[in-house]
PDB file of C-alpha atoms and ligand atoms in Angstrom:
ATOM      1  CA  MET A  65      -0.082   0.031  -0.020  1.00  0.00           C
ATOM      2  CA  LYS A  66       1.323   3.394  -1.081  1.00  0.00           C
ATOM      3  CA  VAL A  67       1.103   6.535   1.151  1.00  0.00           C
ATOM      4  CA  ILE A  68       0.544   9.702  -0.768  1.00  0.00           C
ATOM      5  CA  ARG A  69       0.678  13.158   0.951  1.00  0.00           C
ATOM      6  CA  SER A  70       0.236  15.658  -1.898  1.00  0.00           C
ATOM      7  CA  VAL A  71      -2.861  16.455  -3.936  1.00  0.00           C
ATOM      8  CA  SER A  72      -0.937  16.615  -7.187  1.00  0.00           C
ATOM      9  CA  GLU A  73       0.550  13.205  -6.663  1.00  0.00           C
ATOM     10  CA  LEU A  74      -2.815  11.692  -5.845  1.00  0.00           C
ATOM     11  CA  ARG A  75      -4.510  13.319  -8.859  1.00  0.00           C
ATOM     12  CA  GLN A  76      -1.884  11.971 -11.138  1.00  0.00           C
ATOM     13  CA  TYR A  77      -2.158   8.408  -9.735  1.00  0.00           C
ATOM     14  CA  SER A  78      -5.896   8.499 -10.250  1.00  0.00           C
ATOM     15  CA  ILE A  79      -5.646   9.824 -13.828  1.00  0.00           C
ATOM     16  CA  GLU A  80      -3.056   7.095 -14.658  1.00  0.00           C
ATOM     17  CA  GLN A  81      -5.420   4.409 -13.205  1.00  0.00           C
ATOM     18  CA  GLN A  82      -8.393   5.568 -15.135  1.00  0.00           C
ATOM     19  CA  SER A  83      -6.393   5.955 -18.427  1.00  0.00           C
ATOM     20  CA  ASN A  84      -5.617   2.275 -17.993  1.00  0.00           C
ATOM     21  CA  GLY A  85      -9.320   1.491 -17.790  1.00  0.00           C
ATOM     22  CA  ARG A  86      -9.406   1.018 -13.971  1.00  0.00           C
ATOM     23  CA  VAL A  87     -12.304   2.044 -11.755  1.00  0.00           C
ATOM     24  CA  VAL A  88     -11.093   4.147  -8.879  1.00  0.00           C
ATOM     25  CA  GLY A  89     -12.939   3.792  -5.546  1.00  0.00           C
ATOM     26  CA  PHE A  90     -12.546   6.335  -2.760  1.00  0.00           C
ATOM     27  CA  VAL A  91     -13.222   5.973   1.097  1.00  0.00           C
ATOM     28  CA  PRO A  92     -13.058   9.408   2.821  1.00  0.00           C
ATOM     29  CA  THR A  93     -12.388   9.120   6.525  1.00  0.00           C
ATOM     30  CA  MET A  94     -11.105  11.125   9.546  1.00  0.00           C
ATOM     31  CA  GLY A  95      -8.927   8.183  10.579  1.00  0.00           C
ATOM     32  CA  TYR A  96      -8.921   6.163  13.822  1.00  0.00           C
ATOM     33  CA  LEU A  97     -10.260   3.515  11.637  1.00  0.00           C
ATOM     34  CA  HIS A  98     -12.582   0.656  12.974  1.00  0.00           C
ATOM     35  CA  GLU A  99     -14.539  -2.145  11.377  1.00  0.00           C
ATOM     36  CA  GLY A 100     -17.021   0.305  10.028  1.00  0.00           C
ATOM     37  CA  HIS A 101     -14.376   1.932   7.938  1.00  0.00           C
ATOM     38  CA  THR A 102     -12.694  -1.269   6.955  1.00  0.00           C
ATOM     39  CA  SER A 103     -16.001  -2.592   5.750  1.00  0.00           C
ATOM     40  CA  LEU A 104     -16.228   0.444   3.417  1.00  0.00           C
ATOM     41  CA  ILE A 105     -12.575  -0.290   2.133  1.00  0.00           C
ATOM     42  CA  THR A 106     -13.463  -3.969   1.613  1.00  0.00           C
ATOM     43  CA  ARG A 107     -16.639  -3.174  -0.328  1.00  0.00           C
ATOM     44  CA  ALA A 108     -14.767  -0.606  -2.494  1.00  0.00           C
ATOM     45  CA  SER A 109     -12.089  -3.246  -3.344  1.00  0.00           C
ATOM     46  CA  VAL A 110     -14.750  -5.625  -4.500  1.00  0.00           C
ATOM     47  CA  GLU A 111     -16.484  -2.972  -6.654  1.00  0.00           C
ATOM     48  CA  CYS A 112     -13.539  -1.080  -7.932  1.00  0.00           C
ATOM     49  CA  ASP A 113     -10.043  -1.805  -9.260  1.00  0.00           C
ATOM     50  CA  VAL A 114      -8.109   0.435  -7.062  1.00  0.00           C
ATOM     51  CA  VAL A 115      -9.064   1.823  -3.692  1.00  0.00           C
ATOM     52  CA  ILE A 116      -7.860   5.207  -2.150  1.00  0.00           C
ATOM     53  CA  THR A 117      -8.680   5.901   1.473  1.00  0.00           C
ATOM     54  CA  SER A 118      -8.102   9.322   3.007  1.00  0.00           C
ATOM     55  CA  LEU A 119      -7.185  10.059   6.609  1.00  0.00           C
ATOM     56  CA  PHE A 120      -7.862  13.764   7.328  1.00  0.00           C
ATOM     57  CA  VAL A 121      -9.490  15.308  10.436  1.00  0.00           C
ATOM     58  CA  ASN A 122     -11.166  18.203   8.740  1.00  0.00           C
ATOM     59  CA  PRO A 123     -11.124  21.336  10.789  1.00  0.00           C
ATOM     60  CA  THR A 124     -13.996  23.052   9.076  1.00  0.00           C
ATOM     61  CA  GLN A 125     -16.641  20.509  10.176  1.00  0.00           C
ATOM     62  CA  PHE A 126     -15.900  21.147  13.808  1.00  0.00           C
ATOM     63  CA  ALA A 127     -17.314  24.137  15.733  1.00  0.00           C
ATOM     64  CA  PRO A 128     -14.798  25.862  18.272  1.00  0.00           C
ATOM     65  CA  HIS A 129     -16.226  24.068  21.230  1.00  0.00           C
ATOM     66  CA  GLU A 130     -16.030  20.579  19.651  1.00  0.00           C
ATOM     67  CA  ASP A 131     -13.452  17.930  19.814  1.00  0.00           C
ATOM     68  CA  PHE A 132     -11.068  18.809  16.878  1.00  0.00           C
ATOM     69  CA  ASP A 133      -7.941  18.814  18.991  1.00  0.00           C
ATOM     70  CA  SER A 134      -8.802  15.764  20.994  1.00  0.00           C
ATOM     71  CA  TYR A 135     -10.199  13.723  18.016  1.00  0.00           C
ATOM     72  CA  PRO A 136      -8.289  10.417  18.144  1.00  0.00           C
ATOM     73  CA  ARG A 137      -5.369  10.118  15.620  1.00  0.00           C
ATOM     74  CA  ASP A 138      -3.222   6.986  15.241  1.00  0.00           C
ATOM     75  CA  PHE A 139      -1.433   6.706  11.852  1.00  0.00           C
ATOM     76  CA  GLU A 140       0.160   3.281  12.454  1.00  0.00           C
ATOM     77  CA  HIS A 141      -2.995   1.730  13.602  1.00  0.00           C
ATOM     78  CA  ASP A 142      -4.886   3.293  10.461  1.00  0.00           C
ATOM     79  CA  TYR A 143      -2.127   2.102   8.178  1.00  0.00           C
ATOM     80  CA  ASN A 144      -2.232  -1.541   9.389  1.00  0.00           C
ATOM     81  CA  LEU A 145      -5.998  -1.754   9.221  1.00  0.00           C
ATOM     82  CA  ALA A 146      -6.295  -0.191   5.750  1.00  0.00           C
ATOM     83  CA  LYS A 147      -3.610  -2.469   4.392  1.00  0.00           C
ATOM     84  CA  LYS A 148      -5.243  -5.567   5.807  1.00  0.00           C
ATOM     85  CA  ALA A 149      -8.568  -4.297   4.250  1.00  0.00           C
ATOM     86  CA  ASP A 150      -7.069  -4.203   0.733  1.00  0.00           C
ATOM     87  CA  CYS A 151      -6.509  -0.527   0.365  1.00  0.00           C
ATOM     88  CA  ASP A 152      -4.120   0.519  -2.464  1.00  0.00           C
ATOM     89  CA  VAL A 153      -3.442   4.095  -1.576  1.00  0.00           C
ATOM     90  CA  LEU A 154      -3.614   5.898   1.780  1.00  0.00           C
ATOM     91  CA  PHE A 155      -3.961   9.662   1.220  1.00  0.00           C
ATOM     92  CA  VAL A 156      -2.762  11.623   4.282  1.00  0.00           C
ATOM     93  CA  PRO A 157      -2.713  15.253   3.462  1.00  0.00           C
ATOM     94  CA  SER A 158      -1.830  18.101   5.855  1.00  0.00           C
ATOM     95  CA  ARG A 159      -4.096  20.933   6.740  1.00  0.00           C
ATOM     96  CA  GLU A 160      -1.917  23.154   4.422  1.00  0.00           C
ATOM     97  CA  GLU A 161      -2.253  20.707   1.579  1.00  0.00           C
ATOM     98  CA  MET A 162      -6.095  20.675   1.938  1.00  0.00           C
ATOM     99  CA  TYR A 163      -6.563  24.415   2.703  1.00  0.00           C
ATOM    100  CA  PRO A 164      -3.515  26.047   1.027  1.00  0.00           C
ATOM    101  CA  TYR A 165      -5.302  29.315   0.943  1.00  0.00           C
ATOM    102  CA  GLY A 166      -7.205  29.274   4.193  1.00  0.00           C
ATOM    103  CA  GLU A 167     -10.930  28.710   4.252  1.00  0.00           C
ATOM    104  CA  SER A 168     -12.284  31.548   2.092  1.00  0.00           C
ATOM    105  CA  THR A 169     -14.123  29.337  -0.438  1.00  0.00           C
ATOM    106  CA  SER A 170     -16.700  26.966   0.939  1.00  0.00           C
ATOM    107  CA  LEU A 171     -19.826  25.105  -0.251  1.00  0.00           C
ATOM    108  CA  SER A 172     -23.281  25.433   1.181  1.00  0.00           C
ATOM    109  CA  VAL A 173     -25.705  22.587   0.839  1.00  0.00           C
ATOM    110  CA  GLY A 174     -29.023  24.407   1.590  1.00  0.00           C
ATOM    111  CA  ASP A 175     -31.949  23.100   3.716  1.00  0.00           C
ATOM    112  CA  LEU A 176     -30.745  19.636   4.184  1.00  0.00           C
ATOM    113  CA  ALA A 177     -27.713  20.948   6.109  1.00  0.00           C
ATOM    114  CA  TYR A 178     -29.717  22.842   8.695  1.00  0.00           C
ATOM    115  CA  LYS A 179     -32.286  20.363   9.731  1.00  0.00           C
ATOM    116  CA  ILE A 180     -32.199  17.566  12.402  1.00  0.00           C
ATOM    117  CA  GLU A 181     -28.396  17.005  13.074  1.00  0.00           C
ATOM    118  CA  GLY A 182     -27.788  20.421  11.306  1.00  0.00           C
ATOM    119  CA  LYS A 183     -29.852  22.234  14.073  1.00  0.00           C
ATOM    120  CA  PHE A 184     -27.323  20.987  16.728  1.00  0.00           C
ATOM    121  CA  ARG A 185     -24.208  21.405  14.431  1.00  0.00           C
ATOM    122  CA  PRO A 186     -25.032  24.154  11.976  1.00  0.00           C
ATOM    123  CA  HIS A 187     -21.536  24.427  10.636  1.00  0.00           C
ATOM    124  CA  PHE A 188     -21.115  20.599  10.192  1.00  0.00           C
ATOM    125  CA  PHE A 189     -22.653  19.722   6.771  1.00  0.00           C
ATOM    126  CA  ASP A 190     -21.231  22.756   4.962  1.00  0.00           C
ATOM    127  CA  GLY A 191     -17.796  21.733   6.323  1.00  0.00           C
ATOM    128  CA  VAL A 192     -18.316  18.228   5.126  1.00  0.00           C
ATOM    129  CA  ALA A 193     -19.479  19.237   1.727  1.00  0.00           C
ATOM    130  CA  THR A 194     -16.484  21.577   1.327  1.00  0.00           C
ATOM    131  CA  VAL A 195     -13.891  18.986   2.310  1.00  0.00           C
ATOM    132  CA  VAL A 196     -15.664  16.103   0.386  1.00  0.00           C
ATOM    133  CA  ALA A 197     -15.565  18.313  -2.726  1.00  0.00           C
ATOM    134  CA  LYS A 198     -11.864  18.988  -2.192  1.00  0.00           C
ATOM    135  CA  LEU A 199     -11.118  15.406  -1.536  1.00  0.00           C
ATOM    136  CA  PHE A 200     -13.121  14.396  -4.739  1.00  0.00           C
ATOM    137  CA  ASN A 201     -11.084  16.951  -6.749  1.00  0.00           C
ATOM    138  CA  ALA A 202      -7.863  15.342  -5.383  1.00  0.00           C
ATOM    139  CA  ALA A 203      -8.760  11.732  -5.625  1.00  0.00           C
ATOM    140  CA  LEU A 204     -11.005  12.057  -8.859  1.00  0.00           C
ATOM    141  CA  PRO A 205     -12.857   8.844  -7.947  1.00  0.00           C
ATOM    142  CA  ASN A 206     -15.449   6.973 -10.031  1.00  0.00           C
ATOM    143  CA  LYS A 207     -17.196   5.833  -6.914  1.00  0.00           C
ATOM    144  CA  ALA A 208     -17.066   6.882  -3.190  1.00  0.00           C
ATOM    145  CA  PHE A 209     -18.237   4.852  -0.292  1.00  0.00           C
ATOM    146  CA  PHE A 210     -19.828   6.312   2.848  1.00  0.00           C
ATOM    147  CA  GLY A 211     -21.363   4.676   5.924  1.00  0.00           C
ATOM    148  CA  GLN A 212     -25.015   4.680   6.733  1.00  0.00           C
ATOM    149  CA  LYS A 213     -24.252   5.522  10.292  1.00  0.00           C
ATOM    150  CA  ASP A 214     -23.971   9.229   9.179  1.00  0.00           C
ATOM    151  CA  TYR A 215     -27.267   9.015   7.399  1.00  0.00           C
ATOM    152  CA  GLN A 216     -27.825  12.766   6.885  1.00  0.00           C
ATOM    153  CA  GLN A 217     -24.192  13.044   5.733  1.00  0.00           C
ATOM    154  CA  SER A 218     -24.832  10.429   3.041  1.00  0.00           C
ATOM    155  CA  LEU A 219     -27.848  12.429   1.734  1.00  0.00           C
ATOM    156  CA  VAL A 220     -25.809  15.635   1.696  1.00  0.00           C
ATOM    157  CA  VAL A 221     -22.959  13.996  -0.147  1.00  0.00           C
ATOM    158  CA  LYS A 222     -25.400  12.517  -2.750  1.00  0.00           C
ATOM    159  CA  SER A 223     -26.912  15.997  -3.361  1.00  0.00           C
ATOM    160  CA  LEU A 224     -23.414  17.475  -3.524  1.00  0.00           C
ATOM    161  CA  SER A 225     -22.306  14.956  -6.214  1.00  0.00           C
ATOM    162  CA  ARG A 226     -25.635  15.337  -8.144  1.00  0.00           C
ATOM    163  CA  ASP A 227     -25.982  19.169  -7.875  1.00  0.00           C
ATOM    164  CA  MET A 228     -22.349  19.996  -8.645  1.00  0.00           C
ATOM    165  CA  LEU A 229     -22.403  17.559 -11.581  1.00  0.00           C
ATOM    166  CA  MET A 230     -19.359  15.674 -10.053  1.00  0.00           C
ATOM    167  CA  GLY A 231     -20.464  12.383 -11.629  1.00  0.00           C
ATOM    168  CA  VAL A 232     -19.131  10.477  -8.545  1.00  0.00           C
ATOM    169  CA  GLU A 233     -21.387   7.472  -7.752  1.00  0.00           C
ATOM    170  CA  ILE A 234     -22.147   7.455  -3.982  1.00  0.00           C
ATOM    171  CA  VAL A 235     -22.470   4.084  -2.425  1.00  0.00           C
ATOM    172  CA  VAL A 236     -23.885   3.911   1.104  1.00  0.00           C
ATOM    173  CA  CYS A 237     -22.896   0.910   3.120  1.00  0.00           C
ATOM    174  CA  PRO A 238     -24.557  -0.692   6.134  1.00  0.00           C
ATOM    175  CA  ILE A 239     -23.820   0.330   9.711  1.00  0.00           C
ATOM    176  CA  VAL A 240     -21.343  -2.023  11.516  1.00  0.00           C
ATOM    177  CA  ARG A 241     -22.318  -2.647  15.157  1.00  0.00           C
ATOM    178  CA  GLU A 242     -20.643  -3.959  18.270  1.00  0.00           C
ATOM    179  CA  THR A 243     -22.067  -7.159  19.548  1.00  0.00           C
ATOM    180  CA  ASN A 244     -24.477  -5.250  21.871  1.00  0.00           C
ATOM    181  CA  GLY A 245     -25.765  -3.274  18.916  1.00  0.00           C
ATOM    182  CA  LEU A 246     -23.791   0.020  19.580  1.00  0.00           C
ATOM    183  CA  ALA A 247     -22.958   1.536  16.170  1.00  0.00           C
ATOM    184  CA  MET A 248     -19.138   1.519  15.527  1.00  0.00           C
ATOM    185  CA  SER A 249     -17.668   5.037  15.757  1.00  0.00           C
ATOM    186  CA  SER A 250     -14.202   6.582  16.412  1.00  0.00           C
ATOM    187  CA  ARG A 251     -15.783   8.495  19.181  1.00  0.00           C
ATOM    188  CA  ASN A 252     -16.758   5.354  21.052  1.00  0.00           C
ATOM    189  CA  LYS A 253     -13.246   5.493  22.390  1.00  0.00           C
ATOM    190  CA  TYR A 254     -14.460   8.353  24.697  1.00  0.00           C
ATOM    191  CA  LEU A 255     -16.908   6.019  26.348  1.00  0.00           C
ATOM    192  CA  THR A 256     -16.220   4.051  29.631  1.00  0.00           C
ATOM    193  CA  ASP A 257     -17.017   0.305  29.619  1.00  0.00           C
ATOM    194  CA  GLU A 258     -20.204   1.045  31.574  1.00  0.00           C
ATOM    195  CA  GLN A 259     -21.262   3.819  29.175  1.00  0.00           C
ATOM    196  CA  LYS A 260     -20.521   1.485  26.157  1.00  0.00           C
ATOM    197  CA  ASP A 261     -22.902  -1.080  27.720  1.00  0.00           C
ATOM    198  CA  ASN A 262     -25.613   1.538  28.451  1.00  0.00           C
ATOM    199  CA  ALA A 263     -25.252   2.933  24.941  1.00  0.00           C
ATOM    200  CA  LYS A 264     -26.946  -0.246  23.576  1.00  0.00           C
ATOM    201  CA  ILE A 265     -30.251   1.597  24.512  1.00  0.00           C
ATOM    202  CA  LEU A 266     -29.935   3.451  21.125  1.00  0.00           C
ATOM    203  CA  PHE A 267     -30.096   0.412  18.945  1.00  0.00           C
ATOM    204  CA  LYS A 268     -32.655  -1.286  21.157  1.00  0.00           C
ATOM    205  CA  SER A 269     -34.956   1.696  20.943  1.00  0.00           C
ATOM    206  CA  LEU A 270     -34.567   1.904  17.251  1.00  0.00           C
ATOM    207  CA  VAL A 271     -35.537  -1.738  16.772  1.00  0.00           C
ATOM    208  CA  ALA A 272     -38.502  -1.489  19.168  1.00  0.00           C
ATOM    209  CA  THR A 273     -39.718   1.630  17.264  1.00  0.00           C
ATOM    210  CA  LYS A 274     -39.213  -0.219  13.902  1.00  0.00           C
ATOM    211  CA  GLU A 275     -41.485  -2.945  15.255  1.00  0.00           C
ATOM    212  CA  TYR A 276     -44.071  -0.377  16.449  1.00  0.00           C
ATOM    213  CA  ILE A 277     -44.128   1.043  12.913  1.00  0.00           C
ATOM    214  CA  GLU A 278     -44.424  -2.461  11.458  1.00  0.00           C
ATOM    215  CA  SER A 279     -47.421  -3.149  13.616  1.00  0.00           C
ATOM    216  CA  GLY A 280     -49.272  -0.463  11.576  1.00  0.00           C
ATOM    217  CA  ILE A 281     -48.526   2.953  13.305  1.00  0.00           C
ATOM    218  CA  ARG A 282     -47.903   5.653  10.658  1.00  0.00           C
ATOM    219  CA  ASN A 283     -48.560   8.782  12.764  1.00  0.00           C
ATOM    220  CA  ARG A 284     -45.126  10.627  13.056  1.00  0.00           C
ATOM    221  CA  LYS A 285     -45.797  12.199  16.469  1.00  0.00           C
ATOM    222  CA  LYS A 286     -46.798   8.848  17.959  1.00  0.00           C
ATOM    223  CA  ILE A 287     -43.676   7.238  16.530  1.00  0.00           C
ATOM    224  CA  ASN A 288     -41.427  10.033  17.871  1.00  0.00           C
ATOM    225  CA  ALA A 289     -43.127   9.731  21.287  1.00  0.00           C
ATOM    226  CA  TYR A 290     -42.445   5.993  21.324  1.00  0.00           C
ATOM    227  CA  LEU A 291     -38.841   6.398  20.449  1.00  0.00           C
ATOM    228  CA  HIS A 292     -38.334   9.073  23.072  1.00  0.00           C
ATOM    229  CA  ASP A 293     -39.986   6.902  25.799  1.00  0.00           C
ATOM    230  CA  MET A 294     -37.693   4.073  24.951  1.00  0.00           C
ATOM    231  CA  LEU A 295     -34.622   6.225  25.157  1.00  0.00           C
ATOM    232  CA  ARG A 296     -35.704   7.817  28.393  1.00  0.00           C
ATOM    233  CA  ARG A 297     -35.226   4.577  30.144  1.00  0.00           C
ATOM    234  CA  LEU A 298     -31.478   5.408  30.355  1.00  0.00           C
ATOM    235  CA  ASP A 299     -30.887   7.978  33.098  1.00  0.00           C
ATOM    236  CA  GLY A 300     -28.473  10.590  32.050  1.00  0.00           C
ATOM    237  CA  LEU A 301     -28.870  10.205  28.302  1.00  0.00           C
ATOM    238  CA  LYS A 302     -29.386  13.836  26.842  1.00  0.00           C
ATOM    239  CA  ILE A 303     -31.604  13.496  23.682  1.00  0.00           C
ATOM    240  CA  ASP A 304     -30.839  16.073  21.130  1.00  0.00           C
ATOM    241  CA  TYR A 305     -33.286  14.492  18.657  1.00  0.00           C
ATOM    242  CA  ALA A 306     -35.035  11.190  18.252  1.00  0.00           C
ATOM    243  CA  ILE A 307     -37.368  11.392  15.289  1.00  0.00           C
ATOM    244  CA  ALA A 308     -38.799   9.662  12.274  1.00  0.00           C
ATOM    245  CA  ALA A 309     -38.455  11.231   8.843  1.00  0.00           C
ATOM    246  CA  ASP A 310     -38.770  10.418   5.195  1.00  0.00           C
ATOM    247  CA  SER A 311     -35.724   8.564   4.205  1.00  0.00           C
ATOM    248  CA  ASN A 312     -35.378  10.284   0.810  1.00  0.00           C
ATOM    249  CA  ASN A 313     -35.332  13.922   1.968  1.00  0.00           C
ATOM    250  CA  LEU A 314     -35.860  13.973   5.779  1.00  0.00           C
ATOM    251  CA  ASP A 315     -39.333  15.587   5.368  1.00  0.00           C
ATOM    252  CA  GLU A 316     -41.556  15.113   8.369  1.00  0.00           C
ATOM    253  CA  PRO A 317     -45.136  14.605   7.371  1.00  0.00           C
ATOM    254  CA  ASN A 318     -47.918  14.110   9.917  1.00  0.00           C
ATOM    255  CA  ASP A 319     -48.490  10.596   8.715  1.00  0.00           C
ATOM    256  CA  PHE A 320     -46.166   8.362   6.715  1.00  0.00           C
ATOM    257  CA  GLU A 321     -47.563   6.840   3.425  1.00  0.00           C
ATOM    258  CA  GLU A 322     -48.069   3.141   3.308  1.00  0.00           C
ATOM    259  CA  GLY A 323     -45.141   1.525   1.416  1.00  0.00           C
ATOM    260  CA  SER A 324     -42.886   4.518   2.051  1.00  0.00           C
ATOM    261  CA  GLN A 325     -39.371   4.238   3.723  1.00  0.00           C
ATOM    262  CA  VAL A 326     -38.883   5.926   7.098  1.00  0.00           C
ATOM    263  CA  VAL A 327     -35.528   6.654   8.703  1.00  0.00           C
ATOM    264  CA  LEU A 328     -35.371   6.756  12.551  1.00  0.00           C
ATOM    265  CA  LEU A 329     -32.594   9.094  13.585  1.00  0.00           C
ATOM    266  CA  ILE A 330     -31.087   9.580  16.958  1.00  0.00           C
ATOM    267  CA  GLY A 331     -28.556  12.249  18.238  1.00  0.00           C
ATOM    268  CA  ALA A 332     -27.809  12.082  21.911  1.00  0.00           C
ATOM    269  CA  VAL A 333     -25.050  12.721  24.513  1.00  0.00           C
ATOM    270  CA  LEU A 334     -23.832  10.170  26.941  1.00  0.00           C
ATOM    271  CA  GLY A 335     -21.448  11.619  29.486  1.00  0.00           C
ATOM    272  CA  LYS A 336     -19.308  13.807  27.273  1.00  0.00           C
ATOM    273  CA  THR A 337     -19.758  11.771  24.152  1.00  0.00           C
ATOM    274  CA  ARG A 338     -22.124  12.639  21.288  1.00  0.00           C
ATOM    275  CA  LEU A 339     -23.668   9.527  19.698  1.00  0.00           C
ATOM    276  CA  ILE A 340     -25.812   9.154  16.495  1.00  0.00           C
ATOM    277  CA  ASP A 341     -27.556   6.193  15.158  1.00  0.00           C
ATOM    278  CA  ASN A 342     -30.353   5.368  12.705  1.00  0.00           C
ATOM    279  CA  LEU A 343     -32.437   2.616  11.261  1.00  0.00           C
ATOM    280  CA  LEU A 344     -34.484   2.342   8.057  1.00  0.00           C
ATOM    281  CA  VAL A 345     -38.075   1.009   8.240  1.00  0.00           C
ATOM    282  CA  LYS A 346     -40.512   0.135   5.531  1.00  0.00           C
ATOM    283  CA  VAL A 347     -44.006   1.318   6.405  1.00  0.00           C
ATOM    284  CA  PRO A 348     -46.319  -1.687   5.815  1.00  0.00           C
ATOM    285  CA  ILE A 349     -49.052  -1.676   3.265  1.00  0.00           C
ATOM    286  CA  GLU A 350     -52.297  -2.505   5.087  1.00  0.00           C
ATOM    287  CA  LYS A 351     -53.731  -5.775   3.777  1.00  0.00           C
ATOM    288  CA  PHE A 352     -57.129  -5.466   2.109  1.00  0.00           C
ATOM    289  CA  ASN A 353     -59.662  -7.073   4.311  1.00  0.00           C
ATOM    290  CA  GLU A 354     -62.001  -9.284   2.291  1.00  0.00           C
ATOM    291  CA  ASP A 355     -64.726  -9.132   5.057  1.00  0.00           C
ATOM    292  CA  ASP A 356     -64.735  -5.371   4.729  1.00  0.00           C
ATOM    293  CA  ARG A 357     -65.133  -5.674   0.946  1.00  0.00           C
ATOM    294  CA  PHE A 358     -68.250  -7.961   1.478  1.00  0.00           C
ATOM    295  CA  GLU A 359     -69.854  -5.695   4.122  1.00  0.00           C
ATOM    296  CA  GLU A 360     -69.440  -2.617   2.017  1.00  0.00           C
ATOM    297  CA  GLY A 361     -71.123  -4.447  -0.866  1.00  0.00           C
ATOM    298  CA  LEU A 362     -68.246  -3.888  -3.338  1.00  0.00           C
TER     299      LEU A 362
HETATM  300  O1  PAF B 142     -17.593  10.814   7.931  1.00  0.00           O
HETATM  301  C1  PAF B 142     -16.466  11.242   8.009  1.00  0.00           C
HETATM  302  O2  PAF B 142     -15.591  10.617   8.618  1.00  0.00           O
HETATM  303  C2  PAF B 142     -16.241  12.697   7.551  1.00  0.00           C
HETATM  304  O3  PAF B 142     -17.326  13.458   7.886  1.00  0.00           O
HETATM  305  C3  PAF B 142     -15.705  12.823   6.191  1.00  0.00           C
HETATM  306  C4  PAF B 142     -16.832  12.298   5.202  1.00  0.00           C
HETATM  307  C5  PAF B 142     -14.484  11.976   6.024  1.00  0.00           C
HETATM  308  C6  PAF B 142     -15.381  14.221   5.816  1.00  0.00           C
HETATM  309  O4  PAF B 142     -14.435  14.759   6.653  1.00  0.00           O
END
């Protein structure tokens, strides 16, 4: 596995690969890799001829009070995991390489960036869109792989590629979980063992709420209340949001349509650690009741 630190070298590598007819896959990360990331690299290596993974803790997606300085970094750990997962190139740019002229030009992704997670982190999605655009311009990928764990981010990146005519195919891959259901995240490192155990409430609540919807409940307020009630069982969990939304655009209708797909989204703080998680649910189509048909004389 090659390590590249400069944008021009990476671009040249990618152009060479594509001129030889190879499909270039790209996995952008902020490092401190775990099985969630390696599952993206493995998927990329199955679908593409070469895989580039980036390690860059992007300053523009952190607010001043957030954990940019303390965000975990471990190059050797990341190098070994990426290599094992079949990565061809590790792109490790410095801040100067990614932002050589400071941060004067940035991208704004509109409404999608300021709802739900964006209400709590208003700077976040514009920072993500800006750095993902820069990374795409450096890696020139055919396909890019993102985890479903950052659900709203995956929608933002899809709009970015579509609206900016980037032509990069965005592949969203399933969440990888610990055995107790906790979604893998680099920030889980901040949790104590007890908190890690308690944090399983997020996935349990999502699964219970999925079953609630599957039992025929389509009213959004009822669904949200059910999800909140489940989460409130854990004392000390600060719920930023726990909501159901349309999985395509994060709209929040009064009632979800039969056959539509809902995403249940949670953002919550446990101790000092902010956790996010989500689950997709198909709203059932109510079966036509033959007796009703008879009674109504149809
Ligand atoms: O999901 C992440 O790790 C980051 O938001 C990303 C996409 C690498 C941009 O910095």
